[in-house]
Amino acid sequence: MTRVFAEDGTAVPVTVIEAGPCRVVQVRDGGVQLGFGARRAGRTSKAQLGHAKKAGLETAPQVLRVFTVNGERPRREPRSRWISSRRASW
């Protein structure tokens, strides 16, 4: 916990959360799998390492979460370009 001061001088209590950098590990039809942090090599299974290598990561992420994505891809844009633009923007 920490505090931030408003323009009138009052202190507002806040919690600071580190939420990045998150890497896109996999893009699915209904969501995106994001990875955060780096897992030690000795604690990483071959399956996890292979999953990370396929996504272009050198180490497996410590935390993997799947988030649903609302909406559809643009009609004129091919799926492969839409996926690569999702990876670049995350």
PDB file of C-alpha atoms in Angstrom, residues 7 31 69 85:
ATOM      1  CA  GLU A   7      -5.016  18.056  -6.447  1.00  0.00           C
ATOM      2  CA  GLY A  31      -9.137 -16.024 -25.992  1.00  0.00           C
ATOM      3  CA  VAL A  69     -11.333 -11.779 -26.026  1.00  0.00           C
ATOM      4  CA  SER A  85      -0.871  -7.845 -34.594  1.00  0.00           C
TER       5      SER A  85
END
